[in-house]
Coordinates of N, CA, C and O in Angstrom, one line a residue:
M80 N -13.9 3.0 -22.3 CA -13.0 3.3 -21.3 C -12.3 2.0 -20.8 O -13.0 1.0 -20.5
H81 N -11.0 2.0 -20.8 CA -10.2 0.8 -20.3 C -10.3 0.7 -18.8 O -10.0 1.7 -18.1
R82 N -10.6 -0.5 -18.3 CA -10.7 -0.7 -16.8 C -9.3 -1.2 -16.3 O -8.9 -2.3 -16.7
R83 N -8.7 -0.3 -15.6 CA -7.4 -0.7 -15.0 C -7.6 -1.1 -13.5 O -8.3 -0.3 -12.8
F84 N -7.0 -2.1 -13.0 CA -7.1 -2.5 -11.6 C -5.9 -3.2 -11.1 O -5.2 -3.8 -11.8
I85 N -5.9 -3.2 -9.8 CA -4.9 -4.0 -9.0 C -5.7 -4.9 -8.1 O -6.7 -4.4 -7.5
Y86 N -5.3 -6.2 -8.0 CA -6.2 -7.1 -7.3 C -5.4 -8.1 -6.5 O -4.2 -8.3 -6.8
V87 N -6.1 -8.7 -5.5 CA -5.5 -9.8 -4.7 C -6.5 -10.9 -4.5 O -7.6 -10.6 -4.0
P88 N -6.3 -12.1 -5.0 CA -7.1 -13.2 -4.7 C -7.2 -13.4 -3.2 O -6.1 -13.4 -2.5
K89 N -8.4 -13.7 -2.6 CA -8.5 -13.8 -1.2 C -8.0 -15.2 -0.6 O -7.6 -15.2 0.6
T90 N -7.9 -16.2 -1.4 CA -7.4 -17.5 -1.0 C -6.6 -18.1 -2.1 O -6.6 -17.7 -3.3
A91 N -5.9 -19.2 -1.8 CA -5.1 -20.0 -2.8 C -6.1 -20.5 -3.8 O -5.8 -20.6 -5.0
E92 N -7.2 -21.0 -3.4 CA -8.2 -21.5 -4.3 C -8.7 -20.4 -5.3 O -8.9 -20.6 -6.5
D93 N -8.9 -19.2 -4.8 CA -9.3 -18.0 -5.6 C -8.2 -17.7 -6.6 O -8.4 -17.3 -7.7
M94 N -6.9 -17.8 -6.2 CA -5.8 -17.6 -7.0 C -5.8 -18.6 -8.2 O -5.5 -18.3 -9.3
K95 N -6.1 -19.8 -7.9 CA -6.2 -20.9 -8.9 C -7.3 -20.6 -9.9 O -7.2 -20.7 -11.1
L96 N -8.5 -20.2 -9.3 CA -9.6 -19.9 -10.2 C -9.3 -18.7 -11.1 O -9.6 -18.7 -12.3
D97 N -8.6 -17.7 -10.6 CA -8.2 -16.5 -11.4 C -7.3 -16.9 -12.5 O -7.4 -16.5 -13.6
Y98 N -6.3 -17.8 -12.1 CA -5.3 -18.2 -13.1 C -6.0 -18.9 -14.3 O -5.6 -18.7 -15.5
F99 N -7.0 -19.7 -14.1 CA -7.8 -20.3 -15.1 C -8.9 -19.5 -15.7 O -9.7 -20.0 -16.5
G100 N -9.0 -18.2 -15.3 CA -9.9 -17.3 -16.0 C -11.3 -17.3 -15.4 O -12.2 -16.8 -16.1
S101 N -11.5 -17.9 -14.3 CA -12.8 -18.0 -13.7 C -13.3 -16.6 -13.2 O -12.5 -15.9 -12.6
E102 N -14.5 -16.3 -13.5 CA -15.1 -15.1 -13.0 C -15.6 -15.2 -11.6 O -16.1 -14.2 -11.0
T103 N -15.5 -16.4 -11.0 CA -16.0 -16.6 -9.6 C -15.0 -16.4 -8.6 O -15.3 -16.6 -7.4
A104 N -13.7 -16.1 -8.9 CA -12.7 -15.9 -7.9 C -13.0 -14.7 -7.1 O -13.5 -13.7 -7.5
D105 N -12.9 -14.9 -5.8 CA -13.2 -13.9 -4.8 C -11.9 -13.1 -4.6 O -10.8 -13.6 -4.2
I106 N -11.9 -11.8 -4.9 CA -10.7 -11.0 -4.9 C -11.0 -9.6 -4.2 O -12.1 -9.1 -4.1
Y107 N -9.9 -9.0 -3.7 CA -9.8 -7.6 -3.3 C -9.5 -6.9 -4.6 O -8.5 -7.3 -5.2
K108 N -10.2 -5.9 -4.9 CA -10.0 -5.2 -6.2 C -10.0 -3.7 -6.0 O -10.9 -3.1 -5.5
W109 N -8.9 -3.1 -6.5 CA -8.8 -1.6 -6.6 C -8.9 -1.2 -8.0 O -8.0 -1.3 -8.8
V110 N -10.1 -0.7 -8.4 CA -10.3 -0.2 -9.8 C -9.7 1.2 -9.8 O -10.1 2.1 -9.0
L111 N -8.7 1.4 -10.6 CA -8.0 2.7 -10.7 C -8.7 3.7 -11.6 O -9.0 3.4 -12.7
S112 N -9.0 4.8 -11.0 CA -9.5 5.9 -11.8 C -8.3 6.4 -12.8 O -7.2 6.0 -12.5
D113 N -8.7 7.2 -13.8 CA -7.6 7.7 -14.6 C -6.6 8.5 -13.8 O -5.4 8.4 -14.1
D114 N -7.1 9.3 -12.9 CA -6.2 10.1 -12.1 C -5.3 9.3 -11.2 O -4.1 9.6 -11.1
E115 N -5.8 8.2 -10.6 CA -5.0 7.3 -9.8 C -4.0 6.6 -10.6 O -2.8 6.5 -10.2
F116 N -4.4 6.1 -11.8 CA -3.4 5.4 -12.6 C -2.3 6.4 -13.1 O -1.1 6.1 -13.0
N117 N -2.7 7.6 -13.5 CA -1.7 8.6 -13.9 C -0.8 9.0 -12.8 O 0.4 9.2 -13.0
S118 N -1.3 9.1 -11.6 CA -0.4 9.4 -10.5 C 0.6 8.4 -10.2 O 1.8 8.7 -10.0
L119 N 0.2 7.1 -10.2 CA 1.1 6.0 -10.0 C 2.1 5.9 -11.2 O 3.3 5.7 -11.0
W120 N 1.6 6.0 -12.4 CA 2.4 5.9 -13.6 C 3.5 7.0 -13.6 O 4.7 6.8 -13.8
N121 N 3.0 8.3 -13.5 CA 3.9 9.4 -13.5 C 4.9 9.5 -12.4 O 6.0 10.0 -12.5
A122 N 4.5 8.9 -11.2 CA 5.5 8.9 -10.1 C 6.5 7.8 -10.3 O 7.5 7.9 -9.6
G123 N 6.3 6.9 -11.2 CA 7.3 5.9 -11.4 C 7.1 4.6 -10.6 O 8.0 3.8 -10.4
I124 N 5.9 4.5 -10.0 CA 5.7 3.3 -9.1 C 5.8 2.0 -9.8 O 6.5 1.1 -9.3
F125 N 5.3 1.9 -11.0 CA 5.3 0.7 -11.8 C 6.8 0.3 -12.2 O 7.2 -0.8 -12.1
S126 N 7.5 1.3 -12.6 CA 8.9 1.2 -12.9 C 9.7 0.7 -11.7 O 10.6 -0.2 -11.8
Y127 N 9.4 1.3 -10.6 CA 10.1 0.9 -9.3 C 9.8 -0.6 -9.0 O 10.7 -1.4 -8.7
L128 N 8.5 -1.0 -9.1 CA 8.2 -2.4 -8.8 C 8.8 -3.3 -9.8 O 9.2 -4.4 -9.5
N129 N 8.9 -2.9 -11.1 CA 9.5 -3.7 -12.1 C 10.9 -4.0 -11.8 O 11.4 -5.2 -11.9
E130 N 11.6 -3.0 -11.4 CA 13.1 -3.2 -11.1 C 13.2 -4.0 -9.8 O 14.1 -4.9 -9.7
K131 N 12.4 -3.7 -8.8 CA 12.6 -4.4 -7.5 C 12.3 -5.8 -7.6 O 12.9 -6.7 -6.9
F132 N 11.3 -6.2 -8.4 CA 10.8 -7.6 -8.4 C 11.0 -8.3 -9.7 O 10.5 -9.4 -9.9
D133 N 11.8 -7.7 -10.6 CA 12.1 -8.3 -11.9 C 10.8 -8.7 -12.7 O 10.7 -9.9 -13.1
V134 N 9.8 -7.8 -12.8 CA 8.6 -8.1 -13.5 C 8.5 -7.0 -14.6 O 9.3 -6.1 -14.7
I135 N 7.4 -7.1 -15.4 CA 7.1 -6.1 -16.4 C 5.7 -5.6 -16.2 O 4.8 -6.2 -16.9
I136 N 5.5 -4.7 -15.4 CA 4.1 -4.1 -15.2 C 4.0 -3.0 -16.2 O 4.8 -2.0 -16.1
D137 N 3.1 -3.1 -17.1 CA 2.9 -2.1 -18.1 C 1.5 -2.1 -18.6 O 0.7 -2.9 -18.1
A138 N 1.1 -1.3 -19.6 CA -0.2 -1.2 -20.0 C -0.6 -2.3 -21.1 O -1.6 -2.2 -21.7
F139 N 0.3 -3.2 -21.3 CA 0.1 -4.2 -22.4 C -0.2 -5.6 -22.0 O -0.7 -6.4 -22.8
E140 N 0.1 -6.0 -20.8 CA -0.1 -7.3 -20.4 C -0.3 -7.3 -18.8 O 0.1 -6.4 -18.1
D141 N -1.0 -8.4 -18.4 CA -1.2 -8.5 -16.9 C 0.1 -9.1 -16.3 O 0.9 -9.8 -16.9
E142 N 0.3 -8.7 -15.1 CA 1.5 -9.1 -14.3 C 1.1 -9.3 -12.9 O 0.1 -8.8 -12.4
Y143 N 1.9 -10.1 -12.2 CA 1.7 -10.3 -10.7 C 3.0 -10.4 -10.0 O 4.0 -10.7 -10.6
I144 N 2.9 -10.2 -8.7 CA 4.0 -10.4 -7.7 C 3.5 -11.4 -6.6 O 2.5 -11.1 -6.0
L145 N 4.2 -12.4 -6.4 CA 3.8 -13.4 -5.4 C 4.1 -12.8 -4.0 O 5.0 -12.1 -3.8
Y146 N 3.2 -13.3 -3.1 CA 3.3 -12.7 -1.7 C 4.7 -13.0 -1.0 O 5.1 -12.1 -0.2
Q147 N 5.3 -14.0 -1.3 CA 6.6 -14.3 -0.7 C 7.6 -13.2 -0.9 O 8.4 -12.8 0.0
Y148 N 7.7 -12.7 -2.1 CA 8.6 -11.6 -2.4 C 8.2 -10.3 -1.7 O 9.1 -9.6 -1.1
L149 N 6.9 -10.0 -1.6 CA 6.4 -8.8 -0.9 C 6.7 -9.0 0.6 O 7.2 -8.0 1.3
Y150 N 6.5 -10.2 1.1 CA 6.8 -10.4 2.6 C 8.3 -10.3 2.9 O 8.7 -9.6 3.8
F151 N 9.1 -10.8 2.0 CA 10.6 -10.8 2.3 C 11.1 -9.3 2.3 O 12.0 -9.0 3.1
Y152 N 10.6 -8.5 1.4 CA 11.1 -7.1 1.2 C 10.2 -6.1 1.9 O 10.4 -4.9 1.7
Y153 N 9.2 -6.5 2.7 CA 8.2 -5.7 3.2 C 8.7 -4.4 3.8 O 8.2 -3.3 3.4
E154 N 9.5 -4.4 4.8 CA 9.9 -3.2 5.6 C 10.6 -2.2 4.6 O 10.3 -1.0 4.6
N155 N 11.5 -2.7 3.8 CA 12.2 -1.9 2.8 C 11.3 -1.3 1.8 O 11.3 -0.2 1.4
L156 N 10.3 -2.2 1.3 CA 9.4 -1.8 0.3 C 8.5 -0.7 0.8 O 8.3 0.3 0.1
V157 N 7.9 -0.8 2.0 CA 7.1 0.3 2.5 C 7.8 1.6 2.7 O 7.3 2.6 2.4
E158 N 9.0 1.4 3.2 CA 9.9 2.6 3.4 C 10.1 3.3 2.1 O 10.0 4.6 2.0
E159 N 10.5 2.6 1.1 CA 10.8 3.2 -0.2 C 9.5 3.7 -0.9 O 9.5 4.8 -1.5
L160 N 8.4 3.0 -0.8 CA 7.1 3.5 -1.4 C 6.7 4.8 -0.7 O 6.1 5.7 -1.4
S161 N 7.0 4.9 0.6 CA 6.6 6.1 1.3 C 7.2 7.4 0.8 O 6.8 8.5 1.1
K162 N 8.3 7.2 0.1 CA 9.0 8.4 -0.5 C 8.4 9.0 -1.7 O 8.7 10.1 -2.1
F163 N 7.5 8.2 -2.3 CA 6.8 8.7 -3.5 C 5.8 9.8 -3.2 O 5.2 9.7 -2.1
K164 N 5.5 10.7 -4.1 CA 4.7 11.8 -3.8 C 3.2 11.5 -3.8 O 2.4 12.3 -3.2
C165 N 2.7 10.5 -4.4 CA 1.3 10.2 -4.5 C 0.8 9.5 -3.3 O 0.6 8.3 -3.3
R166 N 0.7 10.2 -2.2 CA 0.5 9.6 -0.9 C -0.8 8.7 -0.8 O -0.8 7.7 -0.2
N167 N -1.9 9.3 -1.3 CA -3.1 8.5 -1.2 C -3.1 7.2 -1.9 O -3.5 6.1 -1.4
E168 N -2.5 7.2 -3.1 CA -2.4 6.0 -3.9 C -1.4 5.0 -3.3 O -1.6 3.8 -3.3
I169 N -0.3 5.5 -2.7 CA 0.6 4.7 -2.0 C 0.0 4.0 -0.8 O 0.2 2.8 -0.5
R170 N -0.9 4.8 -0.1 CA -1.6 4.2 1.1 C -2.4 3.0 0.7 O -2.4 1.9 1.3
I171 N -3.1 3.2 -0.5 CA -4.0 2.1 -1.0 C -3.1 0.9 -1.5 O -3.4 -0.3 -1.2
L172 N -2.0 1.2 -2.1 CA -1.1 0.2 -2.6 C -0.6 -0.7 -1.5 O -0.5 -1.9 -1.5
I173 N -0.2 0.0 -0.4 CA 0.4 -0.7 0.8 C -0.7 -1.6 1.4 O -0.5 -2.7 1.8
Y174 N -2.0 -1.1 1.4 CA -3.1 -1.9 1.9 C -3.2 -3.2 1.1 O -3.4 -4.3 1.6
M175 N -3.1 -3.0 -0.3 CA -3.2 -4.2 -1.1 C -2.0 -5.1 -0.9 O -2.2 -6.4 -1.0
I176 N -0.9 -4.6 -0.7 CA 0.3 -5.5 -0.4 C 0.1 -6.2 0.9 O 0.3 -7.4 1.0
D177 N -0.5 -5.5 1.9 CA -0.8 -6.2 3.2 C -1.8 -7.3 3.0 O -1.7 -8.4 3.6
K178 N -2.8 -7.1 2.2 CA -3.8 -8.1 1.9 C -3.2 -9.3 1.2 O -3.6 -10.4 1.4
T179 N -2.3 -9.0 0.3 CA -1.6 -10.1 -0.4 C -0.8 -11.0 0.6 O -0.9 -12.2 0.5
I180 N -0.1 -10.4 1.5 CA 0.7 -11.1 2.5 C -0.3 -11.9 3.4 O -0.1 -13.1 3.7
E181 N -1.3 -11.2 3.8 CA -2.3 -11.8 4.7 C -3.0 -13.0 4.0 O -3.2 -14.1 4.7
S182 N -3.3 -12.9 2.8 CA -4.0 -14.0 2.0 C -3.0 -15.0 1.5 O -3.5 -16.1 1.1
K183 N -1.7 -14.7 1.5 CA -0.7 -15.7 1.0 C -1.0 -16.0 -0.5 O -1.0 -17.2 -0.9
T184 N -1.3 -15.0 -1.3 CA -1.6 -15.2 -2.7 C -0.7 -14.3 -3.6 O 0.5 -14.6 -3.6
L185 N -1.2 -13.4 -4.3 CA -0.4 -12.6 -5.2 C -1.1 -11.2 -5.4 O -2.2 -11.0 -5.0
L186 N -0.2 -10.3 -5.8 CA -0.7 -8.9 -6.1 C -0.7 -8.8 -7.6 O 0.4 -8.9 -8.3
G187 N -1.9 -8.7 -8.2 CA -2.0 -8.7 -9.7 C -2.3 -7.3 -10.2 O -2.9 -6.5 -9.6
F188 N -1.7 -7.1 -11.4 CA -1.9 -5.8 -12.1 C -2.5 -6.0 -13.5 O -1.9 -6.7 -14.3
C189 N -3.6 -5.4 -13.7 CA -4.3 -5.4 -15.0 C -4.4 -3.9 -15.5 O -5.3 -3.2 -15.1
L190 N -3.4 -3.5 -16.2 CA -3.4 -2.1 -16.6 C -3.6 -1.9 -18.1 O -3.8 -0.9 -18.6

């Protein structure tokens, strides 16, 4: 089974450790169940984020969004995300975005 997750390094030092592949980086981690992943995928959340932040979140490579972009677009982002139908997953995603901004790091996607 492929482990899909969304994560946030807790500090800038953890972000650096993660970048260099260290297993000791302290992170907030949301391990996606198949149902959660499918809900996000089928709702178009990843496509929305790709377009909004000019990234390529897909099942073939890791991707991240820096906190500055999330902070800058926060109100609009939360409003737009709230329109998607997968409410529980959106609630968790917004929590992860909040942790990214609070930690001043990044929101990482390993799908």
